Amino acid sequence: MRKTPERSAVVVGGGIGGLATGLALRRAGWDVHVRERTADGAAAAGAGLVLWPNAVHCLQVLGVAEAVRERASVLHRSTLRRPSGRSLSRVDAHELARRCGQPLLGIARADLSEVLTRALGRDALHLGHEVTDPASVEADLVVGADGIGSLVRRSLWPDGARPVHRGYTAWRALVPGADRLRGTGAEDGASETWGRGERFGTVPVGGAGTYVYATANAPRGARAGDELAELRRRFGRWHEPVPALLAAIEPGTVLRHDVHDLPPGATALHRGRTALVGDAGHAMEPNLGQGACLALEDAVVLAHALEAEGSVPSALSRYDRERARRVAALARRSRHLGHLARGAHPALTSARDAAVLVTPARLALRAAGRAADWRPPTSPPAHVRQESR
Ligand SMILES: Cc1cc2nc3c(=O)[nH]c(=O)nc-3n(C[C@H](O)[C@H](O)[C@H](O)COP(=O)(O)OP(=O)(O)OC[C@H]3O[C@@H](n4cnc5c(N)ncnc54)[C@H](O)[C@@H]3O)c2cc1C
């Protein structure tokens, strides 16, 4: 294993992107410090995630795929429905896994964070450490993994692109307890239901229970006061298991965030000795379920570029070149899908649903594969050992 202990890196932010980048760099022999401003870590900040095959490949490279799989649910299908429960389309996740070489997983964010933190080492994660002046950070490499509001990005480009509100809001929650989905047809896959300007999704996430999310068109900053009551008001009459899950959510545990993205391609992913990963560099609407997956990709591509190139600046140029086109393309697609899914006009939503209904399953599979069928750099450096499968 080639070690480069003289190289030091500070990663600003300990979300999925920061933890994965810290781990990738540490495995590459860097002296890494991940600084996370919250006291309890990013694990507290989320509910669940879908990990597409591209992300599972990255977890394999990072040596944590088995630990993640132990905590996750393998998803057998991804289904789109109407509020009545009628299925509009279905993607066979086994076929997707066959094509892409890895399964589709559902996992609680806290579980993914914990697996990454353990592999990184608690000594490298500094909780309660907010970075207030990125320019003063002393390290050979600084990585901005500080999310959509990134201070690192704003300090590099004070007049750069700003997050744009996309006209809707998102709720997320974890419903604890096993078997909540049993007998509903949603027990072994991801399910999303499209209404008029509203969506509701369910994902089994291993022993942690069921991850639920919802979106609705809403002005920025609108809040209901009691968000659980608001979810029950909006979605309580949709098909089962939606009402049963809403009944089982513990009060006070619903997260609500307005959805923003960065204009696709508007932000470079590096400058000098600083790189941006995850939402800091390319926050996108959540419609493809790929934001955290792309942060994992960033982590392995960045570590690979640093190993392959002779200097930090040339490695970061390479990282930017290898990432820019893909992340911008997916951000555009996610915007497009959001536009479609947010439709609220009755005639338009009927036409939309009819079009989805007649789309052949193989086309739906191909569309899912376009984002998910990605592999890490083909010649991993010697030290980035692939986990034995
Ligand atoms: C409703 C919804 C559903 C989604 N579903 C999926 C999905 O199924 N699959 C998927 O892949 N993605 C999904 N995403 C996207 C995913 O949540 C994000 O892309 C991902 O969390 C980005 O990770 P990150 O580490 O880049 O940023 P973040 O998760 O935002 O982490 C940034 C971290 O930096 C810390 N920080 C910020 N500023 C500082 C500072 N100055 N100093 C120190 N620390 C700082 C923050 O506290 C935070 O912990 C979804 C998003 C939404 C809104």
Coordinates of C-alpha atoms and ligand atoms in Angstrom, one line a residue:
M1 CA 0.0 0.0 0.0
R2 CA 1.4 3.4 -1.0
K3 CA 1.0 5.8 1.9
T4 CA 1.3 9.5 1.6
P5 CA 1.3 10.6 5.2
E6 CA 2.8 14.0 4.4
R7 CA -0.4 14.9 2.7
S8 CA -3.1 16.4 4.9
A9 CA -6.7 17.0 4.2
V10 CA -9.5 18.8 5.9
V11 CA -13.1 17.9 4.9
V12 CA -15.6 20.5 5.8
G13 CA -18.9 18.8 6.6
G14 CA -19.7 15.3 8.0
G15 CA -22.7 14.3 5.9
I16 CA -22.7 11.3 3.6
G17 CA -20.4 13.1 1.1
G18 CA -17.9 14.3 3.8
L19 CA -17.7 11.0 5.6
A20 CA -17.3 9.1 2.3
T21 CA -14.6 11.5 1.1
G22 CA -12.8 11.3 4.5
L23 CA -12.9 7.5 4.3
A24 CA -11.7 7.4 0.7
L25 CA -8.8 9.7 1.5
R26 CA -7.8 7.9 4.7
R27 CA -7.7 4.6 2.8
A28 CA -5.4 6.3 0.3
G29 CA -3.0 7.2 3.1
W30 CA -4.0 10.8 3.7
D31 CA -4.0 12.4 7.2
V32 CA -7.7 13.4 7.2
H33 CA -9.8 15.5 9.5
V34 CA -13.6 15.8 8.9
R35 CA -15.1 18.8 10.6
E36 CA -18.8 18.6 11.3
R37 CA -20.6 21.6 12.8
T38 CA -23.4 19.7 14.6
A39 CA -22.6 18.0 17.9
D40 CA -24.3 14.8 17.1
G41 CA -23.3 14.3 13.5
A42 CA -25.2 14.4 10.3
A43 CA -26.9 11.1 11.2
A44 CA -29.6 13.0 13.1
A45 CA -30.4 15.1 10.1
G46 CA -32.1 12.6 7.8
A47 CA -34.6 9.8 7.6
G48 CA -33.8 7.3 4.8
L49 CA -32.2 6.9 1.4
V50 CA -32.3 4.8 -1.7
L51 CA -28.9 3.7 -2.8
W52 CA -28.7 2.9 -6.4
P53 CA -26.2 0.4 -7.9
N54 CA -23.7 3.2 -8.8
A55 CA -23.6 4.0 -5.0
V56 CA -23.2 0.4 -4.0
H57 CA -20.2 0.1 -6.3
C58 CA -18.7 3.0 -4.4
L59 CA -19.4 1.4 -1.1
Q60 CA -17.6 -1.7 -2.3
V61 CA -14.5 0.4 -3.2
L62 CA -14.7 2.0 0.2
G63 CA -14.8 -1.4 1.9
V64 CA -18.2 -1.0 3.6
A65 CA -20.6 -2.6 1.2
E66 CA -21.1 -5.7 3.3
A67 CA -21.7 -3.6 6.5
V68 CA -24.2 -1.5 4.6
R69 CA -26.0 -4.4 3.1
E70 CA -26.4 -6.0 6.6
R71 CA -28.4 -2.9 7.7
A72 CA -30.3 -2.2 4.5
S73 CA -33.3 -3.7 2.6
V74 CA -32.7 -5.1 -0.8
L75 CA -35.3 -3.5 -3.0
H76 CA -36.9 -5.8 -5.5
R77 CA -38.8 -3.3 -7.5
S78 CA -39.6 0.4 -7.9
T79 CA -43.3 1.1 -8.4
L80 CA -45.1 4.3 -9.4
R81 CA -48.8 4.5 -8.5
R82 CA -51.8 6.8 -8.5
P83 CA -53.4 7.9 -5.2
S84 CA -56.0 5.1 -5.8
G85 CA -53.2 2.6 -5.6
R86 CA -53.3 1.7 -9.2
S87 CA -49.9 0.9 -10.5
L88 CA -48.7 3.1 -13.4
S89 CA -45.2 1.6 -13.9
R90 CA -42.8 -0.8 -12.4
V91 CA -39.0 -1.2 -12.7
D92 CA -37.7 -4.7 -11.9
A93 CA -34.8 -4.0 -9.6
H94 CA -33.4 -7.5 -10.1
E95 CA -33.0 -6.8 -13.8
L96 CA -31.5 -3.4 -13.0
A97 CA -29.1 -5.1 -10.6
R98 CA -28.2 -7.7 -13.2
R99 CA -27.3 -4.9 -15.7
C100 CA -25.5 -2.6 -13.2
G101 CA -23.7 -5.3 -11.2
Q102 CA -25.1 -4.2 -7.8
P103 CA -28.4 -4.2 -6.0
L104 CA -30.8 -1.4 -5.2
L105 CA -30.9 -0.8 -1.4
G106 CA -33.0 1.2 1.1
I107 CA -31.2 2.3 4.3
A108 CA -31.7 4.7 7.2
R109 CA -29.4 7.6 6.9
A110 CA -28.2 7.2 10.5
D111 CA -27.2 3.6 9.7
L112 CA -25.2 4.6 6.6
S113 CA -23.6 7.5 8.5
E114 CA -22.6 5.1 11.3
V115 CA -21.1 2.6 9.0
L116 CA -19.1 5.3 7.2
T117 CA -18.0 6.8 10.6
R118 CA -16.8 3.5 12.0
A119 CA -14.8 2.8 8.9
L120 CA -13.3 6.4 8.9
G121 CA -12.4 6.2 12.6
R122 CA -13.9 8.4 15.3
D123 CA -10.6 10.1 15.8
A124 CA -10.9 11.6 12.3
L125 CA -14.4 13.0 12.8
H126 CA -14.6 16.2 14.8
L127 CA -18.1 16.9 15.9
G128 CA -19.2 20.4 16.9
H129 CA -16.4 21.9 14.8
E130 CA -17.9 24.6 12.5
V131 CA -15.5 25.9 9.9
T132 CA -16.1 29.7 9.7
D133 CA -13.2 30.7 7.5
P134 CA -12.3 28.1 4.9
A135 CA -9.4 30.2 3.6
S136 CA -7.6 29.9 6.9
V137 CA -7.8 26.1 7.1
E138 CA -4.3 24.6 7.2
A139 CA -4.1 21.5 5.0
D140 CA -2.7 20.5 1.6
L141 CA -6.2 19.7 0.4
V142 CA -9.6 21.2 1.6
V143 CA -12.8 19.5 0.6
G144 CA -16.1 21.4 0.8
A145 CA -18.7 18.8 1.7
D146 CA -20.8 21.3 3.5
G147 CA -24.1 20.8 1.7
I148 CA -26.2 23.0 -0.5
G149 CA -25.6 26.2 1.5
S150 CA -21.8 25.6 1.3
L151 CA -19.7 28.2 2.9
V152 CA -16.7 26.7 1.1
R153 CA -18.4 27.3 -2.2
R154 CA -19.4 30.8 -1.3
S155 CA -15.9 31.7 -0.1
L156 CA -14.4 30.4 -3.4
W157 CA -17.0 32.2 -5.6
P158 CA -18.5 35.0 -3.6
D159 CA -20.6 36.1 -6.6
G160 CA -21.3 32.5 -7.8
A161 CA -24.5 30.6 -8.3
R162 CA -26.9 30.5 -5.4
P163 CA -29.5 27.8 -4.6
V164 CA -32.8 28.2 -6.4
H165 CA -36.1 27.3 -4.8
R166 CA -37.9 24.9 -7.1
G167 CA -41.5 25.6 -6.0
Y168 CA -42.1 22.7 -3.7
T169 CA -41.4 21.4 -0.2
A170 CA -40.4 17.9 1.1
W171 CA -41.3 16.0 4.3
R172 CA -39.3 13.0 5.5
A173 CA -39.8 10.6 8.4
L174 CA -38.8 7.2 9.6
V175 CA -41.6 4.9 10.7
P176 CA -40.1 2.5 13.2
G177 CA -41.2 -1.1 13.4
A178 CA -40.9 -4.2 11.3
D179 CA -43.6 -5.5 8.9
R180 CA -45.5 -2.2 8.5
L181 CA -45.6 -2.8 4.8
R182 CA -46.5 -6.5 4.9
G183 CA -49.4 -7.4 2.7
T184 CA -49.6 -3.9 1.0
G185 CA -47.6 -4.7 -2.1
A186 CA -44.9 -2.2 -1.0
E187 CA -43.1 -4.5 1.4
D188 CA -40.1 -5.4 -0.8
G189 CA -39.6 -2.4 -3.0
A190 CA -39.6 1.4 -3.3
S191 CA -43.1 2.8 -4.0
E192 CA -43.9 6.4 -5.1
T193 CA -47.4 7.7 -5.7
W194 CA -48.1 10.8 -7.8
G195 CA -51.2 13.0 -7.2
R196 CA -51.9 16.5 -8.4
G197 CA -48.9 18.5 -7.3
E198 CA -48.3 16.0 -4.5
R199 CA -46.2 12.9 -4.1
F200 CA -45.8 10.2 -1.4
G201 CA -43.0 7.6 -1.3
T202 CA -42.2 4.5 0.9
V203 CA -39.0 2.6 1.2
P204 CA -38.2 -0.3 3.5
V205 CA -34.9 0.4 5.3
G206 CA -33.9 -2.8 7.1
G207 CA -34.4 -3.0 10.8
A208 CA -34.9 0.7 11.0
G209 CA -38.4 0.3 9.6
T210 CA -39.9 2.3 6.8
Y211 CA -38.7 5.6 5.3
V212 CA -41.5 7.8 4.1
Y213 CA -41.2 11.0 2.1
A214 CA -43.7 13.4 0.6
T215 CA -43.6 16.5 -1.6
A216 CA -46.1 19.2 -2.4
N217 CA -46.1 22.5 -4.3
A218 CA -45.7 25.3 -1.8
P219 CA -44.1 28.7 -1.6
R220 CA -40.8 29.0 0.1
G221 CA -40.9 29.2 3.9
A222 CA -44.5 28.0 4.2
R223 CA -44.9 25.9 7.4
A224 CA -47.9 24.1 8.8
G225 CA -47.0 24.2 12.5
D226 CA -47.9 20.6 13.0
E227 CA -46.3 18.9 10.0
L228 CA -47.6 15.5 10.8
A229 CA -51.2 16.8 10.9
E230 CA -50.5 18.5 7.5
L231 CA -49.3 15.2 6.0
R232 CA -52.4 13.4 7.4
R233 CA -54.6 16.1 5.9
R234 CA -53.0 15.9 2.5
F235 CA -52.3 12.2 2.1
G236 CA -54.6 10.5 4.7
R237 CA -57.1 9.3 2.0
W238 CA -54.5 7.9 -0.4
H239 CA -54.1 4.1 -0.9
E240 CA -52.8 1.9 1.9
P241 CA -50.2 1.7 3.3
V242 CA -50.0 5.6 3.2
P243 CA -52.7 6.2 5.9
A244 CA -51.4 3.4 8.1
L245 CA -47.9 4.7 7.9
L246 CA -49.0 8.3 8.7
A247 CA -50.9 6.9 11.7
A248 CA -47.7 5.3 13.0
I249 CA -45.3 8.2 12.7
E250 CA -44.2 9.5 16.1
P251 CA -45.2 13.2 16.6
G252 CA -42.3 15.6 16.3
T253 CA -40.2 13.4 14.1
V254 CA -41.3 14.8 10.7
L255 CA -38.6 16.8 8.9
R256 CA -39.6 19.5 6.4
H257 CA -37.3 21.3 3.9
D258 CA -38.1 23.4 0.9
V259 CA -36.5 22.0 -2.2
H260 CA -33.7 24.0 -3.8
D261 CA -31.0 23.1 -6.3
L262 CA -28.0 24.7 -7.9
P263 CA -28.3 25.7 -11.5
P264 CA -26.9 22.6 -13.3
G265 CA -23.3 23.1 -14.4
A266 CA -23.1 26.6 -12.9
T267 CA -20.4 25.8 -10.3
A268 CA -16.9 24.5 -11.0
L269 CA -16.0 21.6 -8.6
H270 CA -12.5 22.9 -7.7
R271 CA -10.3 25.9 -7.3
G272 CA -6.6 25.8 -6.2
R273 CA -6.3 23.3 -3.4
T274 CA -10.1 23.1 -2.7
A275 CA -12.6 20.6 -4.1
L276 CA -16.4 20.5 -3.7
V277 CA -18.2 17.2 -3.3
G278 CA -21.9 16.3 -3.0
D279 CA -24.5 19.0 -2.6
A280 CA -21.9 21.7 -2.0
G281 CA -20.9 21.4 -5.7
H282 CA -24.0 20.0 -7.4
A283 CA -27.1 20.0 -5.3
M284 CA -30.1 18.8 -7.3
E285 CA -33.7 18.2 -6.9
P286 CA -34.4 14.8 -5.2
N287 CA -36.5 13.3 -8.0
L288 CA -33.9 10.8 -9.1
G289 CA -32.9 9.8 -5.6
Q290 CA -29.3 10.2 -6.6
G291 CA -27.9 13.1 -4.6
A292 CA -26.2 11.1 -1.9
C293 CA -25.2 8.4 -4.5
L294 CA -23.4 11.1 -6.5
A295 CA -21.6 12.3 -3.3
L296 CA -20.3 8.7 -2.9
E297 CA -19.2 8.8 -6.5
D298 CA -17.4 12.1 -5.9
A299 CA -15.5 10.6 -3.0
V300 CA -14.1 7.6 -4.9
V301 CA -13.3 9.6 -8.1
L302 CA -11.6 12.4 -6.0
A303 CA -9.4 9.8 -4.2
H304 CA -8.6 8.1 -7.4
A305 CA -7.6 11.4 -9.2
L306 CA -5.4 12.3 -6.2
E307 CA -3.6 9.0 -6.5
A308 CA -3.2 9.1 -10.2
E309 CA -2.0 12.7 -10.5
G310 CA 1.3 14.2 -9.3
S311 CA -0.1 17.3 -7.6
V312 CA -3.2 18.4 -5.8
P313 CA -4.1 21.1 -8.4
S314 CA -3.8 18.7 -11.3
A315 CA -5.7 16.0 -9.5
L316 CA -8.5 18.5 -8.7
S317 CA -8.7 19.5 -12.4
R318 CA -9.0 15.9 -13.4
Y319 CA -11.7 15.4 -10.7
D320 CA -13.6 18.3 -12.1
R321 CA -13.3 17.0 -15.7
E322 CA -14.4 13.5 -14.7
R323 CA -17.5 14.7 -12.7
A324 CA -18.8 17.9 -14.3
R325 CA -20.7 16.5 -17.2
R326 CA -22.4 13.6 -15.3
V327 CA -23.6 15.7 -12.4
A328 CA -24.9 18.5 -14.5
A329 CA -26.7 16.0 -16.8
L330 CA -28.4 14.3 -13.8
A331 CA -29.3 17.7 -12.2
R332 CA -31.0 18.6 -15.5
R333 CA -32.9 15.3 -15.6
S334 CA -34.0 15.7 -12.1
R335 CA -35.3 19.2 -12.8
H336 CA -37.2 17.8 -15.8
L337 CA -38.7 14.9 -13.8
G338 CA -39.6 17.4 -11.0
H339 CA -41.5 19.5 -13.5
L340 CA -43.4 16.5 -14.7
A341 CA -44.1 15.1 -11.2
R342 CA -45.2 18.5 -9.8
G343 CA -47.9 19.0 -12.4
A344 CA -51.2 19.9 -10.7
H345 CA -53.6 20.6 -13.5
P346 CA -56.2 17.8 -13.7
A347 CA -56.0 17.5 -17.6
L348 CA -52.2 17.5 -17.6
T349 CA -51.9 15.0 -14.7
S350 CA -54.3 12.6 -16.5
A351 CA -52.3 12.9 -19.7
R352 CA -49.1 12.4 -17.8
D353 CA -50.4 9.3 -16.0
A354 CA -51.7 7.9 -19.3
A355 CA -48.3 8.4 -20.9
V356 CA -46.5 6.7 -18.0
L357 CA -49.0 3.8 -18.1
V358 CA -48.3 3.0 -21.7
T359 CA -44.5 3.3 -21.4
P360 CA -43.1 -0.2 -21.8
A361 CA -41.3 -1.6 -18.8
R362 CA -38.1 -1.9 -20.7
L363 CA -38.1 1.8 -21.3
A364 CA -38.7 2.6 -17.6
L365 CA -35.8 0.2 -16.8
R366 CA -33.5 1.9 -19.4
A367 CA -34.3 5.3 -17.9
A368 CA -33.5 4.1 -14.4
G369 CA -30.3 2.5 -15.7
R370 CA -29.1 5.7 -17.3
A371 CA -28.3 7.2 -13.9
A372 CA -27.6 4.0 -12.0
D373 CA -25.3 2.2 -14.5
W374 CA -22.0 3.9 -13.5
R375 CA -18.8 2.3 -12.3
P376 CA -16.0 3.7 -10.3
P377 CA -12.7 4.4 -12.1
T378 CA -11.6 1.1 -13.7
S379 CA -8.1 0.9 -12.4
P380 CA -8.4 1.6 -8.7
P381 CA -5.1 2.5 -7.1
A382 CA -3.4 -0.5 -5.4
H383 CA -4.4 0.7 -1.9
V384 CA -8.1 1.1 -2.7
R385 CA -8.7 -2.5 -2.3
Q386 CA -11.9 -3.9 -3.7
E387 CA -13.8 -5.7 -1.0
S388 CA -14.0 -9.4 -1.8
R389 CA -17.5 -10.1 -2.9
Ligands
LIG1 C1 -36.7 14.6 0.2 C2 -35.3 14.2 -0.2 C3 -35.1 12.9 -0.6 C4 -33.8 12.4 -1.0 N1 -33.7 11.1 -1.3 C5 -32.5 10.7 -1.7 C6 -32.2 9.3 -2.0 O1 -33.1 8.4 -1.9 N2 -31.0 8.9 -2.5 C7 -30.0 9.8 -2.6 O2 -28.9 9.4 -3.0 N3 -30.1 11.1 -2.3 C8 -31.3 11.6 -1.8 N4 -31.5 12.9 -1.5 C9 -30.4 13.8 -1.7 C10 -29.4 13.7 -0.5 O3 -30.1 13.9 0.7 C11 -28.3 14.7 -0.6 O4 -27.8 14.8 -1.9 C12 -27.1 14.3 0.3 O5 -27.6 14.3 1.6 C13 -26.0 15.3 0.2 O6 -25.0 14.9 1.1 P1 -23.8 16.0 1.4 O7 -22.9 15.2 2.4 O8 -23.2 16.5 0.2 O9 -24.5 17.2 2.1 P2 -25.3 17.3 3.5 O10 -26.1 16.0 3.8 O11 -26.1 18.5 3.4 O12 -24.2 17.4 4.6 C14 -23.5 18.6 4.8 C15 -22.9 18.6 6.2 O13 -22.0 19.7 6.4 C16 -22.2 20.3 7.7 N5 -21.8 21.6 7.6 C17 -22.3 22.7 6.9 N6 -21.6 23.8 7.0 C18 -20.5 23.5 7.8 C19 -19.4 24.2 8.3 N7 -19.3 25.5 8.0 N8 -18.5 23.6 9.1 C20 -18.7 22.3 9.4 N9 -19.7 21.5 9.0 C21 -20.6 22.1 8.2 C22 -23.7 20.1 7.9 O14 -24.0 20.1 9.3 C23 -24.0 18.7 7.3 O15 -23.8 17.7 8.2 C24 -32.8 13.3 -1.1 C25 -33.0 14.7 -0.7 C26 -34.2 15.1 -0.3 C27 -34.4 16.6 0.0

